[in-house]
Short mmCIF file of C-alpha atoms and ligand atoms in Angstrom, two decimals:
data_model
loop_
_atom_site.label_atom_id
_atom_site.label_comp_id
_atom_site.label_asym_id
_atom_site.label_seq_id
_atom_site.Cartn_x
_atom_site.Cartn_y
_atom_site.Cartn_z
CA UNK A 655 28.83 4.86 -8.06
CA UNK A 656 29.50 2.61 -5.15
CA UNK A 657 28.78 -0.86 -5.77
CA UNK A 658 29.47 -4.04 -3.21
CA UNK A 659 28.82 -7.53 -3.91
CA UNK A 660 26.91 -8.75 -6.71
CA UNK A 661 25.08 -6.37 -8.52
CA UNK A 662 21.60 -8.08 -9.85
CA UNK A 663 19.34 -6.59 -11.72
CA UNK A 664 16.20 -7.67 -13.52
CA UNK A 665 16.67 -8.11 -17.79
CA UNK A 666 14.48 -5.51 -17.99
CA UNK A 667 16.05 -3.02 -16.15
CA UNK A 668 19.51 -3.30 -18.35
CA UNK A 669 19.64 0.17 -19.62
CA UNK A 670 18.53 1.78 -15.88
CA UNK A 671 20.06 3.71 -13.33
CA UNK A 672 21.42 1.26 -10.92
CA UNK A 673 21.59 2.48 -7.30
CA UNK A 674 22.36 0.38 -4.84
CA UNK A 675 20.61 1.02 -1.39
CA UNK A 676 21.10 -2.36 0.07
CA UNK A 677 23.82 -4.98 0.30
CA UNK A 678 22.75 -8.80 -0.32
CA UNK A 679 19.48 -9.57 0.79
CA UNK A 680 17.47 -9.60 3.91
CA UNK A 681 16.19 -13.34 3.48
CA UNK A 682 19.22 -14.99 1.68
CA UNK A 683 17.42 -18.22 2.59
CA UNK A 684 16.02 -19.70 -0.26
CA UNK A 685 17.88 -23.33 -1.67
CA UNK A 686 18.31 -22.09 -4.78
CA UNK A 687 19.63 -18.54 -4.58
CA UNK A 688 23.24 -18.05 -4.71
CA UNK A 689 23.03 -14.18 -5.95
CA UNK A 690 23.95 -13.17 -2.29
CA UNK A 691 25.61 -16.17 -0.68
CA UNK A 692 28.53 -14.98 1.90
CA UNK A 693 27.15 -11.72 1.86
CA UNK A 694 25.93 -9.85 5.45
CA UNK A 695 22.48 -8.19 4.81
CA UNK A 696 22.51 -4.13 5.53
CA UNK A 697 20.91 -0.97 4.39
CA UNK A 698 23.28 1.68 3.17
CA UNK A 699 24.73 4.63 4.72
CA UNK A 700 22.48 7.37 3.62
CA UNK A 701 25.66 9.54 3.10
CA UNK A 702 26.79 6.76 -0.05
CA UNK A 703 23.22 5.99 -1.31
CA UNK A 704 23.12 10.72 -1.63
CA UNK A 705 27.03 10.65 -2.87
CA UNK A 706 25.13 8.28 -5.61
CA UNK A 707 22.13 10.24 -6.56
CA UNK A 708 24.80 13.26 -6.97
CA UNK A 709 27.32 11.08 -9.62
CA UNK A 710 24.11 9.82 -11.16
CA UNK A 711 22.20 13.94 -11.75
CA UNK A 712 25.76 14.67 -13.20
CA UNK A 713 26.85 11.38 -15.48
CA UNK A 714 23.53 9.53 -16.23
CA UNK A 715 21.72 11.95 -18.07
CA UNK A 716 20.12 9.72 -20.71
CA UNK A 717 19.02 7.40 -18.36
CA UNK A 718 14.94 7.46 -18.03
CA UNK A 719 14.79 4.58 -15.27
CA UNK A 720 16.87 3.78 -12.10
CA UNK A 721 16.43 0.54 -10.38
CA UNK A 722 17.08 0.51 -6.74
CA UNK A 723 19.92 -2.41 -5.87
CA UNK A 724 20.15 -5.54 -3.72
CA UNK A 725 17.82 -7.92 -3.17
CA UNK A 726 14.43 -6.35 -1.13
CA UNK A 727 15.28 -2.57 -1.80
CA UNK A 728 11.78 -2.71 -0.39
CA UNK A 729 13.20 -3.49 2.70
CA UNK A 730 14.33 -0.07 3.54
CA UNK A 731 11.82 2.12 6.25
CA UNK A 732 9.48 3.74 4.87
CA UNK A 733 11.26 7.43 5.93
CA UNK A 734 14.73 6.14 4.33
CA UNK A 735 13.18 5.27 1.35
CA UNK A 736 10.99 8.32 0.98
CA UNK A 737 13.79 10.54 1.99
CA UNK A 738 15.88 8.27 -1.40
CA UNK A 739 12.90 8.62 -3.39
CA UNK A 740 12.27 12.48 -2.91
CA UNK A 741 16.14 12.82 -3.27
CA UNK A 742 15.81 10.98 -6.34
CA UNK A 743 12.76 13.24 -8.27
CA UNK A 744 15.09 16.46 -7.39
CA UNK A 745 18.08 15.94 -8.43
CA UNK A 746 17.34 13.20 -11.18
CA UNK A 747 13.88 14.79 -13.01
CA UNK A 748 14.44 13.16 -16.06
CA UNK A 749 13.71 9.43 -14.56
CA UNK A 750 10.32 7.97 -15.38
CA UNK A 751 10.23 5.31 -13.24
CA UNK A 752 12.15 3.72 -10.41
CA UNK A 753 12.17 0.21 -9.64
CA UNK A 754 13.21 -2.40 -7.18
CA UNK A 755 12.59 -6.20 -6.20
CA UNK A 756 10.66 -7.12 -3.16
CA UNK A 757 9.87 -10.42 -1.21
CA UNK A 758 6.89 -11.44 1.05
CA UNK A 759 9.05 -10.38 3.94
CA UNK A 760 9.60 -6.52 3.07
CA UNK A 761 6.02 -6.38 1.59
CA UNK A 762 4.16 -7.44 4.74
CA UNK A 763 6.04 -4.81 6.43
CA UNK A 764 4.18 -2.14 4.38
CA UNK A 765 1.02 -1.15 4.33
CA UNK A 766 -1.50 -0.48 1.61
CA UNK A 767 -0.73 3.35 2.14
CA UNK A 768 2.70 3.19 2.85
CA UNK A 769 3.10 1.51 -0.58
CA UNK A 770 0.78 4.12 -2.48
CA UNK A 771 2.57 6.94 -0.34
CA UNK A 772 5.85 5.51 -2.38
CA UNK A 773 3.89 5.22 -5.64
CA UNK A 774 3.25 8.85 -5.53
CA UNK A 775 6.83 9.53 -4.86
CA UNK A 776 7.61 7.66 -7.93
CA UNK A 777 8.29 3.79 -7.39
CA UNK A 778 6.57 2.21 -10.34
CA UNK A 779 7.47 -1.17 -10.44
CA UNK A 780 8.19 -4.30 -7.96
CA UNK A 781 9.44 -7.72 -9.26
CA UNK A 782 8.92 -10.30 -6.86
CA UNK A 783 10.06 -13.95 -7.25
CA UNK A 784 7.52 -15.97 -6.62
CA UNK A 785 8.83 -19.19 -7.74
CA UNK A 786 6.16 -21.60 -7.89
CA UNK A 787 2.54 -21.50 -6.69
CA UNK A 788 3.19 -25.05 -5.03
CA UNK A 789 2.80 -24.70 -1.25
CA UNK A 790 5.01 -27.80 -0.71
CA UNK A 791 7.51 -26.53 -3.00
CA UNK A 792 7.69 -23.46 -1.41
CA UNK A 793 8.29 -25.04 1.60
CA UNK A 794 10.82 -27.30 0.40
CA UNK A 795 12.88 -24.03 -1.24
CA UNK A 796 12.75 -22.46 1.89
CA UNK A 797 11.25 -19.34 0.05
CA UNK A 798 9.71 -18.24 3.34
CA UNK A 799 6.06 -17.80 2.52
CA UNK A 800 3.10 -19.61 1.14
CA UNK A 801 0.60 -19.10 -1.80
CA UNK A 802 -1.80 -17.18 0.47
CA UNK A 803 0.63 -14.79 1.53
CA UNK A 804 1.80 -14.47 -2.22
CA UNK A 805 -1.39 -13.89 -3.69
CA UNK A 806 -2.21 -11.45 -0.55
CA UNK A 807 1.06 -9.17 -1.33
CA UNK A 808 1.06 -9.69 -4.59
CA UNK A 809 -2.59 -8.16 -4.59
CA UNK A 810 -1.19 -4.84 -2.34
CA UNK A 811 1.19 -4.61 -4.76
CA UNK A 812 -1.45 -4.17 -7.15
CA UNK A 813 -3.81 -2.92 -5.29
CA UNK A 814 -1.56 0.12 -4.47
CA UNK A 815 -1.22 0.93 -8.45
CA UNK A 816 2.20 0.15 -8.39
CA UNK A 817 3.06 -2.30 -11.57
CA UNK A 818 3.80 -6.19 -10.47
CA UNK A 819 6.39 -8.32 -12.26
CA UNK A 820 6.34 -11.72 -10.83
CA UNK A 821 9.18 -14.31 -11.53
CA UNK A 822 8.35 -18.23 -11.59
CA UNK A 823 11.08 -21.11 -11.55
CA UNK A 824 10.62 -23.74 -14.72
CA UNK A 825 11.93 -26.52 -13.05
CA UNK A 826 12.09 -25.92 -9.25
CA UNK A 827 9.67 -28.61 -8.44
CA UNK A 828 11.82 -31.24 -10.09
CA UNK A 829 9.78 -34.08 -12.34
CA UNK A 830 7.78 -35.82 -9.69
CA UNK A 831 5.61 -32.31 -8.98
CA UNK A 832 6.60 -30.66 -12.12
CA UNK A 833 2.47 -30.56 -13.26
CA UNK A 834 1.40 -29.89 -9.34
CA UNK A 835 3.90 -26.75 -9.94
CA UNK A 836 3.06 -25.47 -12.95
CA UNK A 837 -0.82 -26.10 -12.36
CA UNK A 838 -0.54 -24.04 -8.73
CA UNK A 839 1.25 -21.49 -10.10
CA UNK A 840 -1.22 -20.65 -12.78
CA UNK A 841 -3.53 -20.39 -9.89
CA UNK A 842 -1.63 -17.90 -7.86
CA UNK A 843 -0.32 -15.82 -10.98
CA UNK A 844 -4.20 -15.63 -12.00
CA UNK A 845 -5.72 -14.70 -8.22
CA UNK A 846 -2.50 -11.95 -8.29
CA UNK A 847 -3.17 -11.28 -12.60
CA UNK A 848 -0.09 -8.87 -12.39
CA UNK A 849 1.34 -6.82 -15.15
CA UNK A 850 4.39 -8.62 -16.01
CA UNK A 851 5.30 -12.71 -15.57
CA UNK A 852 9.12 -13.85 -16.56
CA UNK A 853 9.54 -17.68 -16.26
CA UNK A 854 12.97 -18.52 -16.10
CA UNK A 855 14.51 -21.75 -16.35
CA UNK A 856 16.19 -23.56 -12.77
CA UNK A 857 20.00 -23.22 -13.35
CA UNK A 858 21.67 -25.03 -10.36
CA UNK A 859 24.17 -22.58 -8.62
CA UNK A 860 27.49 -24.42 -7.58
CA UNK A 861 27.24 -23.55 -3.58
CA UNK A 862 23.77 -23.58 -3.22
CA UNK A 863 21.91 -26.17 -1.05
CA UNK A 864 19.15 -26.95 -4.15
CA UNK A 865 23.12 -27.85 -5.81
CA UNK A 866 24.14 -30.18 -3.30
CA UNK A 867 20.85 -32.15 -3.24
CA UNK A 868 21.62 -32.09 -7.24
CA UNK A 869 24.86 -33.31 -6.29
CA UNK A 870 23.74 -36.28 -4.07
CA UNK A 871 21.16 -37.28 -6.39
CA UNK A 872 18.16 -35.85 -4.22
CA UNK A 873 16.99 -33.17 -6.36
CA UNK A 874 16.60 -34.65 -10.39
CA UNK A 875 16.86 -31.84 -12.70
CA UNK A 876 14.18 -31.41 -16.00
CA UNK A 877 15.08 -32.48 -19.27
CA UNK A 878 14.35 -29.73 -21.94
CA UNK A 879 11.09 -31.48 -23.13
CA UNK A 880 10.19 -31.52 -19.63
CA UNK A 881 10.68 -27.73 -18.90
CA UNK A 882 8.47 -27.05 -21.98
CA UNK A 883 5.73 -29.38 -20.63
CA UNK A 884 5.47 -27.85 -17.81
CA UNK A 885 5.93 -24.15 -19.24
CA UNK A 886 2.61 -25.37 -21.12
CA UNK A 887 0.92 -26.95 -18.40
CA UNK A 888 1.40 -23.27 -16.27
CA UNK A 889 0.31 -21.20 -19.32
CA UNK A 890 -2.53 -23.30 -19.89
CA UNK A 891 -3.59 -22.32 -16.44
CA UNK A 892 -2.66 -18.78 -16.39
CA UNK A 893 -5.84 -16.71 -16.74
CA UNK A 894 -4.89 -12.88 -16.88
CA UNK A 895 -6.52 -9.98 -17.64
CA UNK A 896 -4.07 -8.61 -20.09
CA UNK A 897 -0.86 -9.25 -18.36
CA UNK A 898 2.36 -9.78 -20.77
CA UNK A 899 4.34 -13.91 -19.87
CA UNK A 900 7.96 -13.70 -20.79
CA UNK A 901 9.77 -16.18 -21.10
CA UNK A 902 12.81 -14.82 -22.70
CA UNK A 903 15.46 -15.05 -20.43
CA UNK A 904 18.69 -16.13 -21.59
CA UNK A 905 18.04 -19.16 -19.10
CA UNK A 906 15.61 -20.59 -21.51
CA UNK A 907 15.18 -22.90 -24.17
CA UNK A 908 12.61 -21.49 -26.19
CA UNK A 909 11.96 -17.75 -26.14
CA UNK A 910 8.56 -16.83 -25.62
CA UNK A 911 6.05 -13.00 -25.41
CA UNK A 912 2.88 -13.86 -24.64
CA UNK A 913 -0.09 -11.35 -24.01
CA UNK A 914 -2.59 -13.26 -22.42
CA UNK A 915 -5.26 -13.84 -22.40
CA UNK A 916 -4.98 -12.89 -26.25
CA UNK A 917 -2.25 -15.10 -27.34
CA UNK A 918 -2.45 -17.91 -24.68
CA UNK A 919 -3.95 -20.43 -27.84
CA UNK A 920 -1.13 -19.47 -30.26
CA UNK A 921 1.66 -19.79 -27.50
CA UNK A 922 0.15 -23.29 -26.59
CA UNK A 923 0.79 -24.65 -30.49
CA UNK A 924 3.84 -22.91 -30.47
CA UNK A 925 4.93 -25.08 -27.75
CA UNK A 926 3.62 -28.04 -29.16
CA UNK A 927 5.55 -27.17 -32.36
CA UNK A 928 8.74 -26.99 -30.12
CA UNK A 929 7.84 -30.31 -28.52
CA UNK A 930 7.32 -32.44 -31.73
CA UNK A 931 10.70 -31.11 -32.93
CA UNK A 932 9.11 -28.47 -36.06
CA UNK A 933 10.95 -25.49 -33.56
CA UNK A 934 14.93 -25.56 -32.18
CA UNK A 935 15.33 -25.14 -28.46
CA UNK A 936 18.20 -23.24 -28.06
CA UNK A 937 21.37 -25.41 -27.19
CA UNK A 938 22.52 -26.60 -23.83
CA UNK A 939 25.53 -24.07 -24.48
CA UNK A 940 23.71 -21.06 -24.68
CA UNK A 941 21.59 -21.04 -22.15
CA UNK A 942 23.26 -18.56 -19.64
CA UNK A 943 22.08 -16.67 -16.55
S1 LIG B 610 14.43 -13.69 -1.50
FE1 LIG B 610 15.22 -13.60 -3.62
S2 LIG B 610 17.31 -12.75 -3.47
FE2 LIG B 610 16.68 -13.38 -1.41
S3 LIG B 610 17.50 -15.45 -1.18
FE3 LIG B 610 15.40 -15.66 -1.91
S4 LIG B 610 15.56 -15.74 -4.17
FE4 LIG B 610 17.54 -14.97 -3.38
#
């Protein structure tokens, strides 16, 4: 396979097929992303992304997903990424289920059609970051979009029966709107009520301008009880209709699988338990991205 760059993948995509149809990513804007830095945006040569599909039909076998590589796959025209997904279904039958990440930007340039045109051709799953629900905090990442336009292509995504993960930053806000943060995102994550939510924990990326402001004292980073407040405070406001919140990562301090609406009460006390010391957050040392 050809790979470029930095090859990023969700956790839950570990054991997939990963093809990479785009280098970096199109928006490569937001304060705390380093996963692209230095890297020129572009789309593949079709020629490389085919050469691909071929190694993949004759070495990856065993393989039931493929997840489509940089950072908005979804970026690609709709007729290149038809052409990859039709490619994909002949020569690679055995895969289930092809993913790919997607921001505001590459949603809002597809339609409602042109995203259930690529359902039928077998995308089944978009993670977008969504960060926080916080309009100012979105504007202050840079993350190019506000609520309203998240909750709007959040609910394409949806609407287009293609499954939604959505990603949200513990910690982004820093303390002063940590509760604004995790209370607006609860209220964007329940107007979008996708499938899947991971909440990952802010790990400052040496490089990155959110780093610098670290650096200079601008930007105050949670303390562990902090990150689990406010991990409360946006479960508490989550309302879903049966959507699974992760909270697993390896960025975390306290693993958590929550179906909600089902488990939201026992997640809460479990929580609590962490913050009154009865559960150990994992150590400063092992968190990892
Ligand atoms: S859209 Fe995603 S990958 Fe691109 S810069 Fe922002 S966080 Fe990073």
């Amino acid at each position: 396979m050809h790979y470029e760059g930095n090859i990023i993948r969700p956790p839950s995509e570990a054991n997939s097929i990963l093809l990479q149809v785009t280098v970096g990513c199109s928006r490569n804007k937001c304060t705390f992303c380093g996963a692209y830095k230095g890297e020129r945006f572009r789309i593949k040569a079709d020629t490389v992304i085919m050469d691909d599909i071929a190694f993949a039909a004759a070495h990856c076998q065993r393989q039931r997903r493929l997840f489509l590589c940089d950072g908005d796959a979804l970026i690609v025209p709709q007729k290149r990424l038809l052409s990859i997904l039709q490619e994909i279904k002949r020569q690679l039958p055995w895969v289930t289920r092809v993913g790919a990440y997607a921001n505001c930007k590459s949603l809002k340039m597809k339609t409602l059609e042109e995203l259930q045109t690529l359902k039928a051709h077998g995308l089944g799953i978009l993670y977008m970051g969504l960060e926080t629900g916080d309009d100012i905090t979105l504007k202050q990442i840079n993350k190019g979009a506000t609520s309203q336009e998240m909750i709007q292509m959040g609910k394409k995504v949806k609407t287009s029966g293609i499954k939604l993960s959505i990603t949200v930053l513990l910690g982004i806000a820093g303390p002063l709107r940590s509760n604004i943060h995790a209370r607006e995102t609860g209220r964007v994550l329940t107007a979008i009520d996708p499938d899947y939510i991971g909440a990952l924990t802010l790990m400052l990326i040496p490089g990155t301008p959110l780093y610098r402001d670290f650096k200079n004292g601008e930007f105050p980073v949670l303390k562990a009880d902090e990150m689990l407040k406010e991990l409360k405070a946006m479960i508490d406001a989550t309302e879903l209709s049966s959507g699974l919140f992760h909270a697993n990562h390896a960025s975390n301090y306290l693993p958590i699988k929550a179906r909600l609406p089902k488990d939201k009460q026992k997640t809460l006390r479990l929580i609590d338990e962490a913050l009154t010391g009865k559960i150990a957050l994992k150590p400063e040392f092992l968190r990892a991205l």
